[in-house]
PDB file of C-alpha atoms in Angstrom:
ATOM      1  CA  MET A   1      67.372  57.515  55.685  1.00 63.00           C
ATOM      2  CA  ASN A   2      64.182  59.182  54.343  1.00 85.00           C
ATOM      3  CA  SER A   3      62.569  62.384  55.429  1.00 86.00           C
ATOM      4  CA  GLU A   4      59.867  60.432  57.760  1.00 86.00           C
ATOM      5  CA  ASN A   5      62.536  58.298  59.461  1.00 91.00           C
ATOM      6  CA  SER A   6      64.606  61.506  60.204  1.00 92.00           C
ATOM      7  CA  LEU A   7      61.758  63.616  61.681  1.00 94.00           C
ATOM      8  CA  THR A   8      61.180  60.611  63.804  1.00 95.00           C
ATOM      9  CA  ASN A   9      64.849  60.376  64.880  1.00 94.00           C
ATOM     10  CA  LEU A  10      64.772  64.090  65.851  1.00 95.00           C
ATOM     11  CA  ALA A  11      61.463  63.590  67.699  1.00 96.00           C
ATOM     12  CA  MET A  12      63.001  60.837  69.780  1.00 96.00           C
ATOM     13  CA  MET A  13      66.252  62.859  70.437  1.00 95.00           C
ATOM     14  CA  LEU A  14      64.421  66.072  71.628  1.00 96.00           C
ATOM     15  CA  ALA A  15      62.566  63.709  73.883  1.00 96.00           C
ATOM     16  CA  SER A  16      65.425  61.819  75.333  1.00 96.00           C
ATOM     17  CA  GLY A  17      67.565  65.024  75.626  1.00 95.00           C
ATOM     18  CA  ASP A  18      70.052  63.859  73.169  1.00 96.00           C
ATOM     19  CA  VAL A  19      69.116  67.266  71.023  1.00 97.00           C
ATOM     20  CA  LYS A  20      68.903  70.429  73.553  1.00 97.00           C
ATOM     21  CA  VAL A  21      66.573  73.002  73.194  1.00 98.00           C
ATOM     22  CA  VAL A  22      68.628  76.467  73.737  1.00 98.00           C
ATOM     23  CA  ASP A  23      66.349  79.764  73.793  1.00 98.00           C
ATOM     24  CA  CYS A  24      68.398  82.663  72.245  1.00 98.00           C
ATOM     25  CA  THR A  25      65.792  85.056  73.277  1.00 98.00           C
ATOM     26  CA  GLY A  26      65.897  87.653  75.969  1.00 98.00           C
ATOM     27  CA  VAL A  27      63.023  88.650  78.311  1.00 97.00           C
ATOM     28  CA  LEU A  28      60.357  90.959  76.634  1.00 98.00           C
ATOM     29  CA  GLY A  29      59.166  93.511  79.368  1.00 98.00           C
ATOM     30  CA  PRO A  30      59.192  97.439  80.381  1.00 97.00           C
ATOM     31  CA  ASP A  31      63.185  97.047  81.245  1.00 97.00           C
ATOM     32  CA  THR A  32      63.936  95.430  77.688  1.00 97.00           C
ATOM     33  CA  PRO A  33      66.417  97.966  76.213  1.00 97.00           C
ATOM     34  CA  ILE A  34      64.959  99.776  73.012  1.00 96.00           C
ATOM     35  CA  LEU A  35      66.657 101.560  70.314  1.00 92.00           C
ATOM     36  CA  ARG A  36      67.032 104.985  70.588  1.00 89.00           C
ATOM     37  CA  LEU A  37      67.430 107.192  67.528  1.00 86.00           C
ATOM     38  CA  PRO A  38      68.141 111.213  67.521  1.00 80.00           C
ATOM     39  CA  GLU A  39      65.195 112.793  67.842  1.00 79.00           C
ATOM     40  CA  ASP A  40      66.047 115.310  65.189  1.00 79.00           C
ATOM     41  CA  PHE A  41      66.318 112.332  62.484  1.00 84.00           C
ATOM     42  CA  ALA A  42      63.414 109.726  63.262  1.00 89.00           C
ATOM     43  CA  LYS A  43      60.506 108.952  65.309  1.00 91.00           C
ATOM     44  CA  ASN A  44      61.380 106.031  68.330  1.00 93.00           C
ATOM     45  CA  THR A  45      59.801 103.015  69.284  1.00 94.00           C
ATOM     46  CA  PRO A  46      57.921 103.121  72.708  1.00 95.00           C
ATOM     47  CA  LYS A  47      58.867 101.264  75.620  1.00 97.00           C
ATOM     48  CA  VAL A  48      57.069  97.872  75.912  1.00 97.00           C
ATOM     49  CA  GLU A  49      54.218  98.017  78.126  1.00 98.00           C
ATOM     50  CA  ILE A  50      52.387  95.327  79.627  1.00 98.00           C
ATOM     51  CA  HIS A  51      48.929  96.113  80.858  1.00 98.00           C
ATOM     52  CA  LYS A  52      46.958  93.440  82.913  1.00 98.00           C
ATOM     53  CA  ILE A  53      43.085  92.750  81.646  1.00 98.00           C
ATOM     54  CA  SER A  54      42.210  90.203  84.175  1.00 98.00           C
ATOM     55  CA  GLU A  55      43.846  88.100  86.896  1.00 97.00           C
ATOM     56  CA  TYR A  56      40.989  85.820  88.407  1.00 97.00           C
ATOM     57  CA  ASP A  57      39.014  88.933  89.551  1.00 97.00           C
ATOM     58  CA  GLU A  58      36.096  90.949  88.849  1.00 96.00           C
ATOM     59  CA  ASP A  59      37.291  91.431  85.150  1.00 96.00           C
ATOM     60  CA  GLY A  60      37.444  88.119  84.484  1.00 96.00           C
ATOM     61  CA  PRO A  61      36.903  85.343  87.253  1.00 95.00           C
ATOM     62  CA  PHE A  62      38.581  82.118  85.796  1.00 97.00           C
ATOM     63  CA  PHE A  63      41.373  83.459  83.800  1.00 96.00           C
ATOM     64  CA  ALA A  64      44.437  85.701  83.824  1.00 98.00           C
ATOM     65  CA  TRP A  65      45.472  87.798  80.154  1.00 98.00           C
ATOM     66  CA  ASN A  66      47.279  90.894  79.438  1.00 98.00           C
ATOM     67  CA  TRP A  67      47.342  93.471  76.474  1.00 98.00           C
ATOM     68  CA  LEU A  68      50.768  94.921  75.222  1.00 97.00           C
ATOM     69  CA  LYS A  69      52.092  97.828  73.766  1.00 97.00           C
ATOM     70  CA  LEU A  70      55.374  97.614  71.906  1.00 96.00           C
ATOM     71  CA  GLY A  71      56.974  97.959  68.526  1.00 97.00           C
ATOM     72  CA  GLU A  72      58.117  95.673  65.864  1.00 98.00           C
ATOM     73  CA  HIS A  73      61.670  95.540  66.438  1.00 98.00           C
ATOM     74  CA  SER A  74      61.597  95.476  70.492  1.00 98.00           C
ATOM     75  CA  GLY A  75      63.623  92.929  72.186  1.00 98.00           C
ATOM     76  CA  THR A  76      64.976  89.834  70.254  1.00 98.00           C
ATOM     77  CA  HIS A  77      63.452  90.527  66.973  1.00 98.00           C
ATOM     78  CA  PHE A  78      63.127  89.687  63.520  1.00 98.00           C
ATOM     79  CA  ASP A  79      63.983  92.314  60.525  1.00 98.00           C
ATOM     80  CA  ALA A  80      61.701  91.559  57.455  1.00 98.00           C
ATOM     81  CA  PRO A  81      63.193  92.920  54.340  1.00 98.00           C
ATOM     82  CA  HIS A  82      60.202  95.562  54.125  1.00 98.00           C
ATOM     83  CA  HIS A  83      62.066  97.152  57.101  1.00 98.00           C
ATOM     84  CA  TRP A  84      64.763  98.888  55.115  1.00 98.00           C
ATOM     85  CA  ILE A  85      64.268 101.046  51.751  1.00 98.00           C
ATOM     86  CA  THR A  86      66.241  98.797  49.686  1.00 98.00           C
ATOM     87  CA  GLY A  87      63.902  95.746  50.496  1.00 98.00           C
ATOM     88  CA  LYS A  88      60.722  97.924  50.091  1.00 98.00           C
ATOM     89  CA  ASP A  89      59.422  96.351  46.574  1.00 98.00           C
ATOM     90  CA  TYR A  90      59.442  92.569  47.744  1.00 98.00           C
ATOM     91  CA  ASP A  91      56.030  91.097  47.868  1.00 98.00           C
ATOM     92  CA  ASP A  92      57.555  88.441  49.881  1.00 98.00           C
ATOM     93  CA  GLY A  93      59.059  90.774  52.225  1.00 98.00           C
ATOM     94  CA  PHE A  94      56.670  91.154  54.925  1.00 98.00           C
ATOM     95  CA  THR A  95      56.326  89.208  57.929  1.00 98.00           C
ATOM     96  CA  ASP A  96      53.047  87.747  56.764  1.00 98.00           C
ATOM     97  CA  THR A  97      54.068  86.832  53.171  1.00 98.00           C
ATOM     98  CA  LEU A  98      57.653  85.430  53.607  1.00 98.00           C
ATOM     99  CA  ASP A  99      58.500  82.006  52.763  1.00 98.00           C
ATOM    100  CA  VAL A 100      58.360  80.162  56.246  1.00 98.00           C
ATOM    101  CA  GLN A 101      60.567  77.435  54.572  1.00 98.00           C
ATOM    102  CA  ARG A 102      63.512  79.719  55.275  1.00 98.00           C
ATOM    103  CA  LEU A 103      63.053  80.319  58.898  1.00 98.00           C
ATOM    104  CA  VAL A 104      64.241  77.122  59.959  1.00 98.00           C
ATOM    105  CA  ALA A 105      68.031  76.372  59.148  1.00 98.00           C
ATOM    106  CA  PRO A 106      71.432  75.342  60.323  1.00 98.00           C
ATOM    107  CA  VAL A 107      73.339  78.211  62.073  1.00 98.00           C
ATOM    108  CA  ASN A 108      76.937  79.429  61.864  1.00 98.00           C
ATOM    109  CA  VAL A 109      77.973  80.888  64.970  1.00 98.00           C
ATOM    110  CA  ILE A 110      81.194  83.428  64.623  1.00 98.00           C
ATOM    111  CA  ASP A 111      82.672  83.625  68.026  1.00 98.00           C
ATOM    112  CA  CYS A 112      83.752  87.148  68.326  1.00 98.00           C
ATOM    113  CA  SER A 113      83.301  87.444  72.211  1.00 98.00           C
ATOM    114  CA  GLU A 114      87.322  87.814  73.073  1.00 98.00           C
ATOM    115  CA  GLU A 115      87.858  90.502  70.485  1.00 98.00           C
ATOM    116  CA  THR A 116      84.822  92.656  71.436  1.00 98.00           C
ATOM    117  CA  ALA A 117      85.488  92.339  75.231  1.00 97.00           C
ATOM    118  CA  LYS A 118      88.700  93.974  74.311  1.00 98.00           C
ATOM    119  CA  ASN A 119      87.155  96.624  71.656  1.00 98.00           C
ATOM    120  CA  GLU A 120      83.362  97.586  71.959  1.00 98.00           C
ATOM    121  CA  ASP A 121      83.739  98.945  68.223  1.00 98.00           C
ATOM    122  CA  PHE A 122      85.293  95.700  67.115  1.00 98.00           C
ATOM    123  CA  LEU A 123      83.969  94.677  63.232  1.00 98.00           C
ATOM    124  CA  LEU A 124      83.853  91.742  61.428  1.00 98.00           C
ATOM    125  CA  THR A 125      85.533  91.544  58.247  1.00 98.00           C
ATOM    126  CA  ALA A 126      85.103  89.218  55.040  1.00 98.00           C
ATOM    127  CA  ASP A 127      88.779  88.055  55.789  1.00 98.00           C
ATOM    128  CA  SER A 128      87.589  87.095  59.447  1.00 98.00           C
ATOM    129  CA  VAL A 129      84.644  84.944  58.175  1.00 98.00           C
ATOM    130  CA  LYS A 130      87.121  83.000  55.581  1.00 98.00           C
ATOM    131  CA  ALA A 131      89.430  82.248  58.253  1.00 98.00           C
ATOM    132  CA  TRP A 132      86.581  81.153  60.491  1.00 98.00           C
ATOM    133  CA  GLU A 133      85.585  78.924  57.402  1.00 98.00           C
ATOM    134  CA  SER A 134      89.108  77.406  57.118  1.00 98.00           C
ATOM    135  CA  GLU A 135      88.701  76.227  60.881  1.00 98.00           C
ATOM    136  CA  TYR A 136      85.026  75.123  60.990  1.00 98.00           C
ATOM    137  CA  GLY A 137      83.936  74.449  57.459  1.00 98.00           C
ATOM    138  CA  GLU A 138      82.089  76.517  54.722  1.00 98.00           C
ATOM    139  CA  ILE A 139      78.931  78.419  55.241  1.00 98.00           C
ATOM    140  CA  GLY A 140      76.395  77.165  53.022  1.00 98.00           C
ATOM    141  CA  ALA A 141      73.600  78.569  51.211  1.00 98.00           C
ATOM    142  CA  GLY A 142      70.148  78.756  52.971  1.00 98.00           C
ATOM    143  CA  GLU A 143      71.857  78.916  56.221  1.00 98.00           C
ATOM    144  CA  TRP A 144      71.701  81.521  59.090  1.00 99.00           C
ATOM    145  CA  VAL A 145      75.017  83.522  60.108  1.00 99.00           C
ATOM    146  CA  VAL A 146      75.148  84.845  63.623  1.00 99.00           C
ATOM    147  CA  MET A 147      77.769  87.038  65.535  1.00 98.00           C
ATOM    148  CA  ARG A 148      78.511  86.056  68.890  1.00 98.00           C
ATOM    149  CA  THR A 149      79.640  88.577  71.333  1.00 98.00           C
ATOM    150  CA  ASP A 150      78.085  87.997  74.716  1.00 98.00           C
ATOM    151  CA  TRP A 151      76.625  91.536  74.486  1.00 98.00           C
ATOM    152  CA  ASP A 152      73.506  89.543  75.835  1.00 98.00           C
ATOM    153  CA  LYS A 153      75.167  89.955  79.221  1.00 97.00           C
ATOM    154  CA  ARG A 154      74.381  93.654  79.342  1.00 98.00           C
ATOM    155  CA  ALA A 155      70.703  93.512  78.597  1.00 97.00           C
ATOM    156  CA  THR A 156      69.566  93.921  82.256  1.00 96.00           C
ATOM    157  CA  ASP A 157      71.421  97.639  81.968  1.00 97.00           C
ATOM    158  CA  GLU A 158      70.167  99.446  79.078  1.00 97.00           C
ATOM    159  CA  ALA A 159      73.013 102.091  79.503  1.00 97.00           C
ATOM    160  CA  ARG A 160      75.505  99.499  78.732  1.00 97.00           C
ATOM    161  CA  PHE A 161      73.550  97.658  76.169  1.00 98.00           C
ATOM    162  CA  LEU A 162      72.942 100.642  73.933  1.00 97.00           C
ATOM    163  CA  ASN A 163      76.662 102.178  75.027  1.00 97.00           C
ATOM    164  CA  ALA A 164      76.012 105.576  73.705  1.00 96.00           C
ATOM    165  CA  ASP A 165      78.152 108.767  74.107  1.00 95.00           C
ATOM    166  CA  ASP A 166      78.420 112.108  72.309  1.00 92.00           C
ATOM    167  CA  SER A 167      79.885 110.205  69.069  1.00 93.00           C
ATOM    168  CA  GLY A 168      76.925 107.761  69.212  1.00 93.00           C
ATOM    169  CA  PRO A 169      76.365 103.920  70.000  1.00 96.00           C
ATOM    170  CA  HIS A 170      79.516 101.874  70.151  1.00 98.00           C
ATOM    171  CA  SER A 171      78.598  98.120  69.683  1.00 98.00           C
ATOM    172  CA  PRO A 172      80.202  95.391  67.401  1.00 98.00           C
ATOM    173  CA  GLY A 173      78.791  94.373  64.261  1.00 98.00           C
ATOM    174  CA  PRO A 174      79.732  93.560  60.629  1.00 98.00           C
ATOM    175  CA  THR A 175      81.816  95.468  57.570  1.00 98.00           C
ATOM    176  CA  PRO A 176      79.965  96.052  54.464  1.00 98.00           C
ATOM    177  CA  ASP A 177      82.492  93.636  52.719  1.00 98.00           C
ATOM    178  CA  CYS A 178      81.522  91.101  55.584  1.00 98.00           C
ATOM    179  CA  ILE A 179      77.897  91.397  54.625  1.00 98.00           C
ATOM    180  CA  GLU A 180      78.799  91.048  50.847  1.00 98.00           C
ATOM    181  CA  TYR A 181      80.404  88.063  51.218  1.00 98.00           C
ATOM    182  CA  LEU A 182      78.114  86.237  53.277  1.00 98.00           C
ATOM    183  CA  LEU A 183      75.236  87.342  50.730  1.00 98.00           C
ATOM    184  CA  SER A 184      77.527  85.444  47.847  1.00 98.00           C
ATOM    185  CA  LYS A 185      77.375  82.524  49.935  1.00 98.00           C
ATOM    186  CA  GLY A 186      73.709  82.462  49.596  1.00 98.00           C
ATOM    187  CA  ILE A 187      72.742  82.603  53.502  1.00 98.00           C
ATOM    188  CA  VAL A 188      68.816  83.294  54.663  1.00 98.00           C
ATOM    189  CA  GLY A 189      69.933  86.089  57.164  1.00 98.00           C
ATOM    190  CA  TRP A 190      72.117  87.430  59.552  1.00 98.00           C
ATOM    191  CA  GLY A 191      72.026  88.131  63.414  1.00 98.00           C
ATOM    192  CA  THR A 192      73.744  89.690  66.302  1.00 98.00           C
ATOM    193  CA  GLN A 193      73.421  90.247  70.142  1.00 98.00           C
ATOM    194  CA  CYS A 194      73.274  93.730  70.102  1.00 98.00           C
ATOM    195  CA  ILE A 195      70.224  96.238  69.818  1.00 98.00           C
ATOM    196  CA  GLY A 196      70.504  95.809  65.817  1.00 97.00           C
ATOM    197  CA  THR A 197      72.112  93.815  63.122  1.00 98.00           C
ATOM    198  CA  ASP A 198      74.778  96.863  62.421  1.00 98.00           C
ATOM    199  CA  ALA A 199      77.604  97.971  64.349  1.00 98.00           C
ATOM    200  CA  GLY A 200      76.783 100.961  66.401  1.00 97.00           C
ATOM    201  CA  GLN A 201      78.996 103.184  64.296  1.00 97.00           C
ATOM    202  CA  ALA A 202      77.774 101.856  61.089  1.00 97.00           C
ATOM    203  CA  GLY A 203      75.877 105.152  60.138  1.00 95.00           C
ATOM    204  CA  GLY A 204      79.461 106.157  59.000  1.00 95.00           C
ATOM    205  CA  MET A 205      79.926 103.084  56.550  1.00 97.00           C
ATOM    206  CA  GLU A 206      79.396 103.091  52.858  1.00 97.00           C
ATOM    207  CA  PRO A 207      76.690 102.051  52.298  1.00 97.00           C
ATOM    208  CA  PRO A 208      75.641 103.090  55.801  1.00 97.00           C
ATOM    209  CA  TYR A 209      74.107 100.552  57.756  1.00 98.00           C
ATOM    210  CA  PRO A 210      75.214  97.751  55.655  1.00 98.00           C
ATOM    211  CA  ALA A 211      73.479  94.958  57.271  1.00 98.00           C
ATOM    212  CA  HIS A 212      70.153  96.374  56.874  1.00 98.00           C
ATOM    213  CA  ASN A 213      70.938  97.999  53.256  1.00 98.00           C
ATOM    214  CA  LEU A 214      72.491  95.038  51.890  1.00 98.00           C
ATOM    215  CA  LEU A 215      70.608  91.899  53.657  1.00 98.00           C
ATOM    216  CA  HIS A 216      66.997  93.479  52.713  1.00 98.00           C
ATOM    217  CA  ARG A 217      68.388  94.633  49.094  1.00 98.00           C
ATOM    218  CA  ASP A 218      68.562  90.978  48.687  1.00 98.00           C
ATOM    219  CA  ASN A 219      65.453  89.684  50.452  1.00 98.00           C
ATOM    220  CA  CYS A 220      67.191  88.507  53.470  1.00 98.00           C
ATOM    221  CA  PHE A 221      66.561  88.271  57.079  1.00 99.00           C
ATOM    222  CA  GLY A 222      67.889  90.050  60.080  1.00 98.00           C
ATOM    223  CA  LEU A 223      67.873  89.211  63.617  1.00 98.00           C
ATOM    224  CA  ALA A 224      68.729  91.144  66.764  1.00 98.00           C
ATOM    225  CA  SER A 225      69.131  90.970  70.736  1.00 98.00           C
ATOM    226  CA  LEU A 226      69.863  87.380  70.538  1.00 98.00           C
ATOM    227  CA  ALA A 227      71.081  85.731  73.776  1.00 98.00           C
ATOM    228  CA  ASN A 228      72.996  82.575  74.983  1.00 98.00           C
ATOM    229  CA  LEU A 229      74.921  82.291  71.432  1.00 98.00           C
ATOM    230  CA  ASP A 230      77.763  80.922  74.015  1.00 98.00           C
ATOM    231  CA  GLN A 231      75.338  77.764  74.302  1.00 98.00           C
ATOM    232  CA  LEU A 232      75.710  77.021  70.740  1.00 98.00           C
ATOM    233  CA  PRO A 233      78.591  75.015  68.748  1.00 98.00           C
ATOM    234  CA  ALA A 234      80.363  76.990  65.974  1.00 98.00           C
ATOM    235  CA  LYS A 235      78.455  74.638  63.515  1.00 98.00           C
ATOM    236  CA  GLY A 236      75.909  71.722  63.994  1.00 97.00           C
ATOM    237  CA  ALA A 237      73.135  73.367  65.417  1.00 98.00           C
ATOM    238  CA  ILE A 238      69.600  74.568  63.951  1.00 98.00           C
ATOM    239  CA  LEU A 239      68.163  77.984  64.258  1.00 98.00           C
ATOM    240  CA  ILE A 240      64.018  78.307  64.364  1.00 98.00           C
ATOM    241  CA  ALA A 241      63.446  82.255  64.074  1.00 98.00           C
ATOM    242  CA  ALA A 242      59.831  82.824  63.362  1.00 98.00           C
ATOM    243  CA  PRO A 243      58.393  86.043  63.397  1.00 98.00           C
ATOM    244  CA  LEU A 244      54.441  86.695  64.513  1.00 98.00           C
ATOM    245  CA  LYS A 245      52.564  86.757  61.110  1.00 98.00           C
ATOM    246  CA  ILE A 246      51.556  90.557  61.387  1.00 98.00           C
ATOM    247  CA  GLN A 247      49.695  92.104  58.341  1.00 98.00           C
ATOM    248  CA  HIS A 248      52.315  93.565  56.480  1.00 98.00           C
ATOM    249  CA  GLY A 249      54.771  93.532  59.278  1.00 98.00           C
ATOM    250  CA  THR A 250      58.450  94.867  58.832  1.00 98.00           C
ATOM    251  CA  GLY A 251      59.474  92.850  61.617  1.00 98.00           C
ATOM    252  CA  SER A 252      58.457  91.029  64.942  1.00 98.00           C
ATOM    253  CA  PRO A 253      59.579  90.023  68.223  1.00 98.00           C
ATOM    254  CA  ILE A 254      60.482  86.355  68.459  1.00 98.00           C
ATOM    255  CA  ARG A 255      61.250  83.500  70.642  1.00 98.00           C
ATOM    256  CA  ALA A 256      64.261  82.367  68.941  1.00 98.00           C
ATOM    257  CA  LEU A 257      65.279  78.386  69.470  1.00 98.00           C
ATOM    258  CA  ALA A 258      68.289  76.510  68.560  1.00 98.00           C
ATOM    259  CA  LEU A 259      68.138  72.599  68.471  1.00 98.00           C
ATOM    260  CA  VAL A 260      71.775  71.830  69.617  1.00 98.00           C
ATOM    261  CA  PRO A 261      73.049  68.241  69.545  1.00 95.00           C
ATOM    262  CA  LYS A 262      73.995  67.159  73.273  1.00 89.00           C
ATOM    263  CA  ASP A 263      77.875  67.362  73.986  1.00 79.00           C
TER     264      ASP A 263
END
């Protein structure tokens, strides 16, 4: 089957519902949880604001529109390599220079929801990924890998979503050896359902924040605050994760969509 026929068949399956489009995105608005860093460590991103310009009134009689105040890394969002110091030298590491061919790719969904329900600090290791591959098949080059934790169910409660105490935030994520292993497979990027791509306690790892440090070191992408991963199969779906084309952007809120074969 040639590429033209493949696209025609895909379009027909989308139209018939044989391929479903699953929204893997949380709602972006004033109540969207935003990462909070220690004030003596870094400046924080402001909360999302939505301001009305007009709504069929004296400020615009026939139209409604708004203006926004938000950070690049707000809500369900994309981390470009330039977001982290290890990726700062890539010319194609910004949202306006990256290779868009890489943004649409097969997605591997590693279900850790049972483990994270029992342990909020659960860490996914390289050995766990290898065990997953032995059951579901090899992770291929150029593919997305995402960690399902069902953490998105907390998104309407910022305190539960950030889950911080005096020792810092507590949320699941990958170990350094997990990210190194996935990069050795040639993945395009890694995603989670938590506020960031790293575990809450990842600052104490070596290297600290391994998803950020290692992914962007290798010119790969990160996805955070994903939603509805429980609607995706372990393999067989395609993930579309496209950031806005912000000039010299380090990231962007996205509408992450997955194409999923009908059961």
